[in-house]
Coordinates of C-alpha atoms in Angstrom, one line a residue:
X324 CA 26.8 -6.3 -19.9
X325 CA 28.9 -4.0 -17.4
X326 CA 32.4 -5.2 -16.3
X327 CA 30.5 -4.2 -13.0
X328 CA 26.9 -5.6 -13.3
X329 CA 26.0 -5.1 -9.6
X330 CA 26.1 -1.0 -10.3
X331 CA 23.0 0.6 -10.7
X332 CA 24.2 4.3 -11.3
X333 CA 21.5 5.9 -13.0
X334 CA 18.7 4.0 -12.3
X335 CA 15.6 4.4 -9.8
X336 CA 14.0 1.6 -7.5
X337 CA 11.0 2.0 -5.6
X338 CA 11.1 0.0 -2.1
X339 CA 7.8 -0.1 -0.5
X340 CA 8.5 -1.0 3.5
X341 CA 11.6 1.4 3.5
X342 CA 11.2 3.2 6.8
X343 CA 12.6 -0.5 8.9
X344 CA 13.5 -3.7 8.5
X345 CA 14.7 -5.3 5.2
X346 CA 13.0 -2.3 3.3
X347 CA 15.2 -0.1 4.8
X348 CA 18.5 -2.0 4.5
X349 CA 17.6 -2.9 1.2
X350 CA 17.2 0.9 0.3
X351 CA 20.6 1.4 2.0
X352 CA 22.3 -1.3 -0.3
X353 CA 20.9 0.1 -3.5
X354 CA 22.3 3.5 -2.4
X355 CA 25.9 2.1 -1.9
X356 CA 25.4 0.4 -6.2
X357 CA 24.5 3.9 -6.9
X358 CA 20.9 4.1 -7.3
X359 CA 18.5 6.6 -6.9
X360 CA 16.0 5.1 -4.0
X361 CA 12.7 6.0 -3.7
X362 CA 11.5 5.1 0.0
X363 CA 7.8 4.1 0.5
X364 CA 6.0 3.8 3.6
X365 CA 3.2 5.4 5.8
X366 CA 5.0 7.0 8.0
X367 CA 7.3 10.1 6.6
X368 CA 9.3 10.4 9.9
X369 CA 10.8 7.2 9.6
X370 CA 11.8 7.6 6.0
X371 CA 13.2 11.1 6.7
X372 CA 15.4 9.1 9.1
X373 CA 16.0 6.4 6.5
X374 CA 17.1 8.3 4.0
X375 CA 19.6 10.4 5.9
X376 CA 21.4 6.9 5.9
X377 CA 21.5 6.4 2.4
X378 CA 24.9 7.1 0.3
X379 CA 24.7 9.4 -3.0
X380 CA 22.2 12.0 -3.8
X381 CA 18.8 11.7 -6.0
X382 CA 16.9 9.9 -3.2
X383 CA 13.2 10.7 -2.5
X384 CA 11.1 10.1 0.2
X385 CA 7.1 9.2 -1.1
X386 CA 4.5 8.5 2.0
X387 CA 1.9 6.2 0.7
X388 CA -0.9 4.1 2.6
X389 CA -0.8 0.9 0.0
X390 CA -3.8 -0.1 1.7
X391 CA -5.5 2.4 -1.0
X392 CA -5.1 0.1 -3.6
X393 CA -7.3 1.5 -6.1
X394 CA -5.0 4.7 -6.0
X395 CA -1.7 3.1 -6.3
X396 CA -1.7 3.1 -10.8
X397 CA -2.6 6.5 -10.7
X398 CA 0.4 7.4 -8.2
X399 CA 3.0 5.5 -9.4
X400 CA 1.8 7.3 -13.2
X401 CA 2.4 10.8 -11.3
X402 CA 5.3 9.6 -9.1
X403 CA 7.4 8.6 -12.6
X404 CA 6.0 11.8 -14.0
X405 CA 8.3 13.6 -11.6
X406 CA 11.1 11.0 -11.2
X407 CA 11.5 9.1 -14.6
X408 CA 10.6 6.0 -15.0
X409 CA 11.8 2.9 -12.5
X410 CA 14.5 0.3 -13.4
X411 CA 13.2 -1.0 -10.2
X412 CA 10.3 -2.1 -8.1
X413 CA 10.9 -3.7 -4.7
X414 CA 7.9 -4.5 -2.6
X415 CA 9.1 -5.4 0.7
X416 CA 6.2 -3.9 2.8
X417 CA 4.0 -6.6 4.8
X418 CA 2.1 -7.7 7.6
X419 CA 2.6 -10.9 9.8
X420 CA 0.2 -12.2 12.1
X421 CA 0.3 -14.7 14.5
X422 CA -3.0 -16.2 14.9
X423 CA -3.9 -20.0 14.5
X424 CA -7.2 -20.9 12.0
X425 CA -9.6 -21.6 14.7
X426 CA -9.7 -17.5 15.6
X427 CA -8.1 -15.9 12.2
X428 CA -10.8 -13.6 11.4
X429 CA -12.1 -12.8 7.9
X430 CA -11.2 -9.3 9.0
X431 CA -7.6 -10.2 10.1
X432 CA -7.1 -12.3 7.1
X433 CA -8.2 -9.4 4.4
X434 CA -5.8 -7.4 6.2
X435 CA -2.7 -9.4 5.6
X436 CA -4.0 -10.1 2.3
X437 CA -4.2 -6.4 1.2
X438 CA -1.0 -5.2 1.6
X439 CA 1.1 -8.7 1.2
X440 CA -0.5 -9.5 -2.0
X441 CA -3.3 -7.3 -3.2
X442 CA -0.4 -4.0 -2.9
X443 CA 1.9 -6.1 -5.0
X444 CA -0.5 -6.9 -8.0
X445 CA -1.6 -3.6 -7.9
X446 CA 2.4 -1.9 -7.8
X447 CA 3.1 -4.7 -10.7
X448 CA -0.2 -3.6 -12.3
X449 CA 1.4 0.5 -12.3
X450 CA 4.7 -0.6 -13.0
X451 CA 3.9 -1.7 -16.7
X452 CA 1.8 1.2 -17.7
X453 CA 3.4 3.2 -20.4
X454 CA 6.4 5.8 -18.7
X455 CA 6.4 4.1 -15.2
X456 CA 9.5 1.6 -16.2
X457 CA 12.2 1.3 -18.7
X458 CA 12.6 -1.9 -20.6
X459 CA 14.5 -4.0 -19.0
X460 CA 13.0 -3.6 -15.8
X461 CA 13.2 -5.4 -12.8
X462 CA 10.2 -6.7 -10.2
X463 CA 11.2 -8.2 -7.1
X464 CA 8.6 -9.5 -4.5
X465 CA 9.6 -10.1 -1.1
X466 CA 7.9 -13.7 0.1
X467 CA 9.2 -15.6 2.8
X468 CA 9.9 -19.2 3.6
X469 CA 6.6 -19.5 5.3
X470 CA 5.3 -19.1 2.0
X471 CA 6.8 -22.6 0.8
X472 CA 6.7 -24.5 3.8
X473 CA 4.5 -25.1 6.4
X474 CA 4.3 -23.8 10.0
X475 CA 1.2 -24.0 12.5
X476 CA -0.2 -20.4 13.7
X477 CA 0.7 -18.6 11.0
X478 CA -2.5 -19.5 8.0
X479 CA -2.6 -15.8 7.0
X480 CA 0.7 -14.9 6.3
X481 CA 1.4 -18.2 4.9
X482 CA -0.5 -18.4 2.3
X483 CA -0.4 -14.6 1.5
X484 CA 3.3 -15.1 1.0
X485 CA 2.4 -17.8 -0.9
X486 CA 0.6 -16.3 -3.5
X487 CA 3.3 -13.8 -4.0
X488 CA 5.6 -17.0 -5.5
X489 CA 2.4 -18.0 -7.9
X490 CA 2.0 -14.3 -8.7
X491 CA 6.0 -14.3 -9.7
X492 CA 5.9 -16.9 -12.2
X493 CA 2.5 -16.1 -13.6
X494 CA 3.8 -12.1 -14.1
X495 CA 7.2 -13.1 -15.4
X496 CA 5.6 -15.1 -18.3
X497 CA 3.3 -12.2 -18.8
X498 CA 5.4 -10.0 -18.7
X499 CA 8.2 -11.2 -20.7
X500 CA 7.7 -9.4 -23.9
X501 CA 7.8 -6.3 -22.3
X502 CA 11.1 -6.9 -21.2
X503 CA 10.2 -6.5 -17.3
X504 CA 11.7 -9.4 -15.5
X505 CA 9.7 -10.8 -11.8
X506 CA 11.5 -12.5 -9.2
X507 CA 11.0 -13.5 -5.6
X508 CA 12.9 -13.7 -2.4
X509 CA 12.2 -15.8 0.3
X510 CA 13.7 -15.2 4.1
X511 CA 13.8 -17.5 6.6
X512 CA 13.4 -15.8 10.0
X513 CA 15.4 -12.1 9.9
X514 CA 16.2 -10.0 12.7
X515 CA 14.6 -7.6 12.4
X516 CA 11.5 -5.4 13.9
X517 CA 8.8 -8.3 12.7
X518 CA 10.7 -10.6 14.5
X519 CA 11.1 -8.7 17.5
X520 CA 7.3 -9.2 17.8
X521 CA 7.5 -12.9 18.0
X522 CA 8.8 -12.6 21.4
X523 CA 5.4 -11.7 22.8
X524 CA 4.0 -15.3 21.4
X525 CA 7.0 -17.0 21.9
X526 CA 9.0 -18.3 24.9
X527 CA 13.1 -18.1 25.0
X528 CA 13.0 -21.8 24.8
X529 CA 10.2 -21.3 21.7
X530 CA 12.9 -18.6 19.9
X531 CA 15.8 -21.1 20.9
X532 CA 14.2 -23.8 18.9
X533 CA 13.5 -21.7 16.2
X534 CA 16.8 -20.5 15.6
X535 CA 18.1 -24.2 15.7
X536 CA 15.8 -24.7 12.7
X537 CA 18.2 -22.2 10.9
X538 CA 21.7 -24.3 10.4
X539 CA 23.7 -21.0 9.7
X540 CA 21.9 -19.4 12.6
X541 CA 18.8 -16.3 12.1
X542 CA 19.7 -14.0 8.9
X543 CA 20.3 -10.1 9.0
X544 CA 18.8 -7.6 6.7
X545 CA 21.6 -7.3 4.6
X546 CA 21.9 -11.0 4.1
X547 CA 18.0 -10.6 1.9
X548 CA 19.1 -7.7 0.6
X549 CA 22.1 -8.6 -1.1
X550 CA 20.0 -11.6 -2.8
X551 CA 17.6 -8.3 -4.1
X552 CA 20.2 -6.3 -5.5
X553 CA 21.2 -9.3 -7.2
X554 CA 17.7 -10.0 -8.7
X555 CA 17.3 -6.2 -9.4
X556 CA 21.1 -5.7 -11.3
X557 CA 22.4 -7.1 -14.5
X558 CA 23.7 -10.0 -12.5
X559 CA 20.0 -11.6 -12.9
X560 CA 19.3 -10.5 -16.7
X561 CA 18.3 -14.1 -17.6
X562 CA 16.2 -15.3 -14.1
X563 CA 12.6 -14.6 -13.9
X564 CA 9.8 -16.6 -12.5
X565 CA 12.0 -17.7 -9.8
X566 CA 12.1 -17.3 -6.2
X567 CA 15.8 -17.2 -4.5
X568 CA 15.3 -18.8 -1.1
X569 CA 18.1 -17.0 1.6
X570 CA 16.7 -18.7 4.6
X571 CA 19.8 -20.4 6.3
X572 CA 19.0 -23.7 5.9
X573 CA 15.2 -23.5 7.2
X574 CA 13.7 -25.3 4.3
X575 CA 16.6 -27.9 3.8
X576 CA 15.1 -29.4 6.4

């Protein structure tokens, strides 16, 4: 192993969800260990603006709608075609609803399911065909604390998130032999855009409450995406099927 097994120099991650949020500080990190960062999301203007943040050279931006998810093997095949293949897959993209059972829509559910999990068995699913990954590779699948414990209004996202932890450990047995390792995270409640939106179903008292359920206060960006780096470096070689909880204390409750 490295004397500095946090440095990624000459490897390439893919973070889906790289144009805000943890995506995008998680893209910045990987820049700073030296990676070369390819930056996933719909929207090409705000990975443009991304990636003009990012430290080092090699970086490319990649649109994609993962919502096409019959399409996403035979992209990643022609994205490594161009690139090399990944040391890295980050999947950091997702939706969040907040909409109790008694009016979650079949509609609204399949939509939170399709990018949250559906995307991520389908990027796993490209990630081990043959010149899309170098052995050793890392998978890292960002869940959420909402995935492990409960919390009323949010069915949808819950159990989406959810699934992501079961898809871990079933991938990272799978997977194994091939020498690809698969890992989650798990945020409590981040500042960042997604939360922002809380604050039209939330009062200040609600949002006070909720960050007293945090003992070491609401996490930033960073805070998740130092636990990814970690999961994605050499610092992890030996950890898969897990999920690293960074939540400040929500779930020690």
């Amino acid at each position: 192993m490295s004397s500095q097994p946090m440095d990624l120099s000459g490897r390439g991650v893919l973070v889906t969800g790289a144009s805000s949020g943890i995506g995008r500080e998680t893209a910045l990190l990987l820049s700073e260990l030296n990676a070369r960062v390819i930056l996933v999301s719909r929207n090409r203007e705000r990975l443009e603006a991304a990636c003009q943040q990012l430290q080092g050279t090699g970086h490319r931006v990649e649109p994609f709608d993962l919502t096409a998810l019959q399409e996403i093997p035979a992209w990643l095949k022609r994205l490594t075609a161009a690139t090399g293949p990944l040391a890295g897959l980050v999947h950091c993209a997702g939706i969040q609803n907040s909409l109790p059972l008694r009016v979650l829509s079949l509609e609204k559910l399949e939509a939170v399911f399709r990018i949250n999990i559906s995307a991520a068995v389908m990027l796993a699913k490209a990630f081990c065909q043959k010149g899309c990954s170098v052995p050793g590779g890392s998978i890292v699948l960002v869940s959420s604390a909402m995935g492990l414990v409960g919390r009323p209004g949010i069915p949808a996202y819950s159990a989406s998130k959810g699934a992501l932890v079961a898809l871990a450990r079933s991938a990272a047995l799978e997977l194994a032999k091939d020498q690809i390792r698969v890992n989650c995270v798990a945020p409590g409640f981040v500042r960042t855009e997604m939360l922002e939106q809380l604050r039209e179903w939330l009062s200040s008292e609600q949002l006070a409450a909720l960050e007293a359920q945090h003992p070491l206060g609401l996490g930033a960006p960073r805070d998740v995406a130092y636990a990814i780096a970690f999961l994605l470096a050499d610092t992890s070689h030996w950890i898969t099927g897990t999920t690293l909880v960074v939540d400040g204390g929500y779930t020690a409750h």
